[in-house]
mmCIF file of C-alpha atoms and ligand atoms in Angstrom:
data_model
loop_
_atom_site.group_PDB
_atom_site.id
_atom_site.type_symbol
_atom_site.label_atom_id
_atom_site.label_comp_id
_atom_site.label_asym_id
_atom_site.label_seq_id
_atom_site.Cartn_x
_atom_site.Cartn_y
_atom_site.Cartn_z
ATOM 1 C CA MET A 1 39.359 85.263 192.868
ATOM 2 C CA ASP A 2 35.591 85.183 192.741
ATOM 3 C CA GLU A 3 33.896 88.559 192.694
ATOM 4 C CA ARG A 4 34.564 90.618 195.838
ATOM 5 C CA SER A 5 33.815 94.183 196.878
ATOM 6 C CA LEU A 6 37.063 96.096 197.288
ATOM 7 C CA SER A 7 37.775 99.656 198.455
ATOM 8 C CA VAL A 8 39.062 102.316 196.122
ATOM 9 C CA VAL A 9 42.203 103.830 197.680
ATOM 10 C CA ALA A 10 42.699 106.733 195.237
ATOM 11 C CA VAL A 11 41.664 108.029 191.817
ATOM 12 C CA ARG A 12 44.217 110.235 190.013
ATOM 13 C CA SER A 13 44.161 112.002 186.689
ATOM 14 C CA VAL A 14 47.162 110.800 184.678
ATOM 15 C CA GLY A 15 46.529 112.865 181.548
ATOM 16 C CA PRO A 16 43.740 113.844 179.167
ATOM 17 C CA ASP A 17 40.613 111.702 179.660
ATOM 18 C CA SER A 18 42.511 109.160 181.718
ATOM 19 C CA VAL A 19 42.608 108.092 185.357
ATOM 20 C CA ALA A 20 44.647 105.685 187.404
ATOM 21 C CA ILE A 21 42.642 103.926 190.109
ATOM 22 C CA ASP A 22 44.318 102.333 193.126
ATOM 23 C CA ILE A 23 42.318 99.486 194.647
ATOM 24 C CA GLU A 24 43.027 97.632 197.893
ATOM 25 C CA THR A 25 44.644 94.240 197.346
ATOM 26 C CA PRO A 26 42.583 91.480 198.976
ATOM 27 C CA ASP A 27 43.992 88.349 200.614
ATOM 28 C CA GLU A 28 45.248 85.679 198.252
ATOM 29 C CA PHE A 29 45.329 87.992 195.230
ATOM 30 C CA ASP A 30 48.534 87.138 193.440
ATOM 31 C CA ALA A 31 48.640 89.060 190.171
ATOM 32 C CA GLN A 32 51.351 90.239 187.801
ATOM 33 C CA PRO A 33 51.497 93.439 185.727
ATOM 34 C CA GLY A 34 49.825 92.668 182.418
ATOM 35 C CA GLN A 35 47.112 90.489 183.911
ATOM 36 C CA PHE A 36 43.636 91.997 184.020
ATOM 37 C CA VAL A 37 40.635 92.117 186.336
ATOM 38 C CA LYS A 38 36.903 92.344 185.719
ATOM 39 C CA LEU A 39 35.170 95.338 187.276
ATOM 40 C CA THR A 40 31.405 95.363 187.674
ATOM 41 C CA LEU A 41 29.433 98.543 188.279
ATOM 42 C CA THR A 42 25.717 99.161 188.507
ATOM 43 C CA VAL A 43 24.832 101.673 185.802
ATOM 44 C CA ASP A 44 21.215 102.817 185.509
ATOM 45 C CA GLY A 45 20.130 99.811 187.572
ATOM 46 C CA GLU A 46 21.968 97.267 185.373
ATOM 47 C CA ASP A 47 25.212 95.456 186.150
ATOM 48 C CA GLU A 48 27.886 96.361 183.591
ATOM 49 C CA SER A 49 31.280 94.602 183.525
ATOM 50 C CA ARG A 50 34.501 95.654 181.800
ATOM 51 C CA PHE A 51 38.097 94.409 181.924
ATOM 52 C CA TYR A 52 41.036 96.561 183.082
ATOM 53 C CA THR A 53 44.713 95.628 183.124
ATOM 54 C CA ILE A 54 47.002 95.988 186.111
ATOM 55 C CA SER A 55 49.318 98.972 185.597
ATOM 56 C CA SER A 56 51.296 98.895 188.857
ATOM 57 C CA PRO A 57 54.607 97.013 189.005
ATOM 58 C CA ASP A 58 53.257 94.850 191.852
ATOM 59 C CA VAL A 59 50.093 94.299 193.903
ATOM 60 C CA ALA A 60 51.639 94.392 197.393
ATOM 61 C CA ASP A 61 49.070 96.460 199.359
ATOM 62 C CA GLU A 62 47.090 97.905 196.497
ATOM 63 C CA PHE A 63 47.030 97.561 192.759
ATOM 64 C CA GLU A 64 46.505 100.116 190.027
ATOM 65 C CA ILE A 65 44.481 100.094 186.826
ATOM 66 C CA THR A 66 44.684 102.806 184.154
ATOM 67 C CA VAL A 67 41.427 103.730 182.421
ATOM 68 C CA GLY A 68 41.067 105.667 179.163
ATOM 69 C CA ILE A 69 37.724 107.469 179.216
ATOM 70 C CA ASP A 70 35.502 107.972 176.207
ATOM 71 C CA PRO A 71 32.868 110.406 177.570
ATOM 72 C CA ASP A 72 30.238 108.488 175.548
ATOM 73 C CA GLY A 73 31.268 105.104 176.975
ATOM 74 C CA ASP A 74 28.817 103.270 179.222
ATOM 75 C CA VAL A 75 31.206 102.363 182.057
ATOM 76 C CA ALA A 76 34.561 104.206 181.974
ATOM 77 C CA PRO A 77 33.082 107.677 182.771
ATOM 78 C CA HIS A 78 31.600 106.197 185.965
ATOM 79 C CA LEU A 79 35.001 104.851 186.958
ATOM 80 C CA ALA A 80 36.421 108.370 186.658
ATOM 81 C CA ASP A 81 33.790 109.557 189.147
ATOM 82 C CA LEU A 82 34.848 107.076 191.836
ATOM 83 C CA GLU A 83 36.376 108.445 195.046
ATOM 84 C CA ALA A 84 38.563 107.021 197.804
ATOM 85 C CA GLY A 85 36.441 104.798 200.044
ATOM 86 C CA ASP A 86 33.979 103.770 197.315
ATOM 87 C CA GLU A 87 33.568 100.032 196.764
ATOM 88 C CA VAL A 88 33.958 98.278 193.405
ATOM 89 C CA ARG A 89 33.200 94.670 192.535
ATOM 90 C CA VAL A 90 36.311 92.936 191.206
ATOM 91 C CA SER A 91 37.133 89.420 190.036
ATOM 92 C CA GLY A 92 40.335 87.966 188.622
ATOM 93 C CA PRO A 93 43.180 88.131 187.877
ATOM 94 C CA PHE A 94 42.809 86.793 184.344
ATOM 95 C CA GLY A 95 45.119 86.432 181.367
ATOM 96 C CA SER A 96 48.360 84.660 180.595
ATOM 97 C CA ASP A 97 50.206 87.403 178.686
ATOM 98 C CA TYR A 98 52.023 89.076 181.567
ATOM 99 C CA TYR A 99 55.552 89.727 182.809
ATOM 100 C CA GLU A 100 57.368 86.611 184.029
ATOM 101 C CA GLY A 101 60.804 88.002 184.867
ATOM 102 C CA GLU A 102 62.111 88.128 181.293
ATOM 103 C CA SER A 103 65.571 89.733 181.100
ATOM 104 C CA ARG A 104 64.465 92.281 178.462
ATOM 105 C CA ALA A 105 60.849 93.421 177.972
ATOM 106 C CA VAL A 106 59.937 95.140 174.691
ATOM 107 C CA LEU A 107 56.616 96.892 175.275
ATOM 108 C CA LEU A 108 54.370 98.098 172.447
ATOM 109 C CA ALA A 109 51.396 100.123 173.724
ATOM 110 C CA GLY A 110 48.474 101.897 172.077
ATOM 111 C CA GLY A 111 46.182 104.262 174.022
ATOM 112 C CA PRO A 112 45.416 102.908 177.509
ATOM 113 C CA GLY A 113 47.706 99.949 176.760
ATOM 114 C CA ILE A 114 50.400 102.208 178.194
ATOM 115 C CA GLY A 115 49.172 101.195 181.689
ATOM 116 C CA PRO A 116 50.434 97.601 181.671
ATOM 117 C CA ALA A 117 53.443 98.619 179.546
ATOM 118 C CA ILE A 118 54.628 101.022 182.263
ATOM 119 C CA GLY A 119 53.853 98.564 185.066
ATOM 120 C CA ILE A 120 55.915 95.877 183.341
ATOM 121 C CA ALA A 121 58.811 98.241 182.532
ATOM 122 C CA GLU A 122 58.943 99.355 186.183
ATOM 123 C CA ARG A 123 58.832 95.757 187.388
ATOM 124 C CA ALA A 124 61.595 94.741 184.972
ATOM 125 C CA LEU A 125 63.864 97.521 186.280
ATOM 126 C CA GLN A 126 63.067 96.605 189.898
ATOM 127 C CA GLU A 127 64.261 93.070 189.135
ATOM 128 C CA GLY A 128 67.480 94.313 187.517
ATOM 129 C CA ASN A 129 66.245 93.619 183.988
ATOM 130 C CA GLU A 130 65.897 95.856 180.906
ATOM 131 C CA ALA A 131 62.976 97.362 179.026
ATOM 132 C CA ALA A 132 62.185 99.231 175.817
ATOM 133 C CA LEU A 133 58.853 100.926 175.218
ATOM 134 C CA VAL A 134 57.046 102.191 172.093
ATOM 135 C CA TYR A 135 53.804 104.086 172.816
ATOM 136 C CA ARG A 136 51.345 105.477 170.277
ATOM 137 C CA ASP A 137 48.755 108.023 171.396
ATOM 138 C CA ASP A 138 47.818 111.561 170.327
ATOM 139 C CA ASP A 139 47.426 112.571 173.980
ATOM 140 C CA PRO A 140 50.115 110.697 175.895
ATOM 141 C CA ILE A 141 49.429 109.936 179.560
ATOM 142 C CA HIS A 142 51.531 108.814 182.541
ATOM 143 C CA GLU A 143 54.215 111.256 181.378
ATOM 144 C CA GLU A 144 55.967 111.476 184.766
ATOM 145 C CA ARG A 145 56.429 107.721 184.910
ATOM 146 C CA LEU A 146 57.588 107.640 181.281
ATOM 147 C CA ASP A 147 60.155 110.338 182.038
ATOM 148 C CA ALA A 148 61.369 108.389 185.073
ATOM 149 C CA LEU A 149 61.756 105.225 182.993
ATOM 150 C CA GLU A 150 63.721 107.114 180.348
ATOM 151 C CA ALA A 151 65.960 108.618 183.053
ATOM 152 C CA ASP A 152 66.596 105.047 184.255
ATOM 153 C CA GLY A 153 67.863 104.040 180.831
ATOM 154 C CA VAL A 154 64.737 102.619 179.207
ATOM 155 C CA PHE A 155 64.432 103.216 175.436
ATOM 156 C CA VAL A 156 61.140 105.192 175.277
ATOM 157 C CA THR A 157 59.527 106.370 172.018
ATOM 158 C CA VAL A 158 56.182 108.206 171.981
ATOM 159 C CA LEU A 159 54.448 108.498 168.597
ATOM 160 C CA ASP A 160 51.376 110.324 167.278
ATOM 161 C CA GLU A 161 48.250 108.299 166.556
ATOM 162 C CA ASP A 162 48.883 108.450 162.785
ATOM 163 C CA ALA A 163 52.553 107.553 163.011
ATOM 164 C CA ASP A 164 54.032 104.472 161.382
ATOM 165 C CA LEU A 165 55.404 102.066 163.992
ATOM 166 C CA THR A 166 57.961 100.338 161.759
ATOM 167 C CA ASP A 167 61.159 102.241 162.583
ATOM 168 C CA ALA A 168 60.499 102.559 166.322
ATOM 169 C CA VAL A 169 59.599 98.858 166.649
ATOM 170 C CA ALA A 170 62.714 97.876 164.681
ATOM 171 C CA GLU A 171 64.883 99.947 167.036
ATOM 172 C CA ALA A 172 63.176 98.689 170.201
ATOM 173 C CA THR A 173 63.476 95.035 169.175
ATOM 174 C CA ASP A 174 67.063 95.379 167.980
ATOM 175 C CA GLY A 175 68.369 94.270 171.390
ATOM 176 C CA GLY A 176 66.129 91.164 171.459
ATOM 177 C CA GLY A 177 63.826 90.285 174.354
ATOM 178 C CA GLN A 178 60.219 89.264 174.966
ATOM 179 C CA VAL A 179 57.682 91.431 173.122
ATOM 180 C CA PHE A 180 54.449 92.499 174.857
ATOM 181 C CA VAL A 181 51.614 94.239 172.966
ATOM 182 C CA TYR A 182 48.698 95.988 174.716
ATOM 183 C CA GLY A 183 45.903 98.055 173.182
ATOM 184 C CA PHE A 184 42.790 98.030 171.019
ATOM 185 C CA ALA A 185 42.569 95.869 167.885
ATOM 186 C CA ASP A 186 43.628 98.525 165.383
ATOM 187 C CA PHE A 187 46.860 99.139 167.305
ATOM 188 C CA LEU A 188 47.505 95.411 167.567
ATOM 189 C CA ASP A 189 47.239 95.041 163.788
ATOM 190 C CA ASP A 190 49.808 97.796 163.231
ATOM 191 C CA ALA A 191 52.124 96.435 165.932
ATOM 192 C CA MET A 192 52.059 92.919 164.451
ATOM 193 C CA ALA A 193 52.868 94.282 160.993
ATOM 194 C CA ALA A 194 55.756 96.320 162.423
ATOM 195 C CA LEU A 195 57.137 93.260 164.240
ATOM 196 C CA GLU A 196 57.052 91.184 161.062
ATOM 197 C CA ALA A 197 58.748 94.051 159.165
ATOM 198 C CA ALA A 198 61.486 94.023 161.821
ATOM 199 C CA GLY A 199 61.977 90.284 161.336
ATOM 200 C CA VAL A 200 60.457 89.404 164.732
ATOM 201 C CA ASP A 201 58.027 86.449 164.909
ATOM 202 C CA SER A 202 54.779 88.084 166.083
ATOM 203 C CA ASP A 203 53.462 84.657 167.200
ATOM 204 C CA GLU A 204 56.028 84.792 170.009
ATOM 205 C CA ALA A 205 54.669 88.102 171.368
ATOM 206 C CA LYS A 206 52.510 88.259 174.489
ATOM 207 C CA VAL A 207 49.417 90.118 173.313
ATOM 208 C CA GLU A 208 46.352 91.493 175.079
ATOM 209 C CA ASN A 209 43.534 92.825 172.895
ATOM 210 C CA PHE A 210 41.408 95.519 174.581
ATOM 211 C CA GLY A 211 38.569 95.080 172.076
HETATM 212 C C1 LIG B 301 41.433 91.967 178.255
HETATM 213 C C2 LIG B 301 41.049 93.435 178.251
HETATM 214 C C3 LIG B 301 41.798 94.344 178.972
HETATM 215 C C4 LIG B 301 41.475 95.726 178.966
HETATM 216 N N1 LIG B 301 42.248 96.599 179.676
HETATM 217 C C5 LIG B 301 41.952 97.933 179.633
HETATM 218 C C6 LIG B 301 42.756 98.885 180.353
HETATM 219 O O1 LIG B 301 43.721 98.540 181.049
HETATM 220 N N2 LIG B 301 42.409 100.205 180.260
HETATM 221 C C7 LIG B 301 41.337 100.631 179.505
HETATM 222 O O2 LIG B 301 41.067 101.847 179.466
HETATM 223 N N3 LIG B 301 40.551 99.746 178.833
HETATM 224 C C8 LIG B 301 40.827 98.424 178.900
HETATM 225 N N4 LIG B 301 40.019 97.534 178.228
HETATM 226 C C9 LIG B 301 38.802 98.059 177.566
HETATM 227 C C10 LIG B 301 37.674 98.201 178.605
HETATM 228 O O3 LIG B 301 37.291 96.906 179.079
HETATM 229 C C11 LIG B 301 36.421 98.886 178.032
HETATM 230 O O4 LIG B 301 36.053 98.279 176.826
HETATM 231 C C12 LIG B 301 36.629 100.385 177.805
HETATM 232 O O5 LIG B 301 36.934 101.041 179.050
HETATM 233 C C13 LIG B 301 35.352 101.035 177.212
HETATM 234 O O6 LIG B 301 34.269 100.781 178.079
HETATM 235 P P1 LIG B 301 33.021 101.773 178.102
HETATM 236 O O7 LIG B 301 31.890 101.056 178.773
HETATM 237 O O8 LIG B 301 33.387 103.112 178.662
HETATM 238 O O9 LIG B 301 32.701 101.992 176.573
HETATM 239 P P2 LIG B 301 31.574 101.263 175.707
HETATM 240 O O10 LIG B 301 30.252 101.836 176.052
HETATM 241 O O11 LIG B 301 31.754 99.781 175.833
HETATM 242 O O12 LIG B 301 31.947 101.765 174.250
HETATM 243 C C14 LIG B 301 33.069 101.308 173.523
HETATM 244 C C15 LIG B 301 34.209 102.259 173.776
HETATM 245 O O13 LIG B 301 35.379 101.463 173.814
HETATM 246 C C16 LIG B 301 36.443 102.197 173.326
HETATM 247 N N5 LIG B 301 36.984 101.527 172.144
HETATM 248 C C17 LIG B 301 36.485 100.441 171.542
HETATM 249 N N6 LIG B 301 37.256 100.099 170.515
HETATM 250 C C18 LIG B 301 38.243 100.995 170.466
HETATM 251 C C19 LIG B 301 39.357 101.186 169.606
HETATM 252 N N7 LIG B 301 39.611 100.372 168.582
HETATM 253 N N8 LIG B 301 40.199 102.203 169.856
HETATM 254 C C20 LIG B 301 39.972 103.032 170.876
HETATM 255 N N9 LIG B 301 38.938 102.912 171.711
HETATM 256 C C21 LIG B 301 38.088 101.908 171.502
HETATM 257 C C22 LIG B 301 35.911 103.539 172.944
HETATM 258 O O14 LIG B 301 36.134 104.388 174.034
HETATM 259 C C23 LIG B 301 34.456 103.254 172.706
HETATM 260 O O15 LIG B 301 33.665 104.365 172.801
HETATM 261 C C24 LIG B 301 40.345 96.168 178.232
HETATM 262 C C25 LIG B 301 39.561 95.243 177.530
HETATM 263 C C26 LIG B 301 39.913 93.901 177.532
HETATM 264 C C27 LIG B 301 39.058 92.934 176.734
#
């Protein structure tokens, strides 16, 4: 989809320094959880673009993105200030590392990477499939949805920022499945090392690097 102005449906706090933003789904926007969109805002008279990954299980009437906010960031704090009815400029979807109906999804998420991880886990359960989720963050977000996934039988492990991923990744991958990794580069490095330690080929993982 070329860039279009779309209406914000809702902005919700989902934990410390984090918001989920629901955006109206335009015609002919067929996207899967794990794909990302480009948002463009005008900040101090300049157009600024950033990428955000779809964190809803589907895009039926609206789709959700989950934004981690560094108060010193140029763009994310402005996204937190959006309100229902505001317009945002969106293009996409982009990316090829998304959920494609795999029978078991193993989701490794760092920081705001939990957005697509939850969206994919929810989608997998909706389709009668299985999921396991390892999430590393000092201030976990989306806790209600994580609790609901756990209650539905998903293996969920939440770790502190300093925690070693090795044991949790070994347990999550023990049942096989397609691995998905979402987060910033430092998390990706640790996740890849943990996969290799667990005997899983990290080249087979679907990976999205947030920067
Ligand atoms: C493909 C892709 C998908 C993305 N999906 C998401 C998403 O779903 N949700 C989301 O919140 N962001 C996502 N991002 C990151 C997002 O595009 C922005 O970079 C982020 O919101 C910071 O923008 P900013 O203008 O506020 O900060 P900037 O002014 O660009 O400053 C950089 C900021 O980025 C953050 N940052 C950079 N590197 C790291 C790091 N290693 N660890 C932690 N934080 C770091 C910090 O907050 C830092 O202050 C994605 C990026 C890419 C490339």
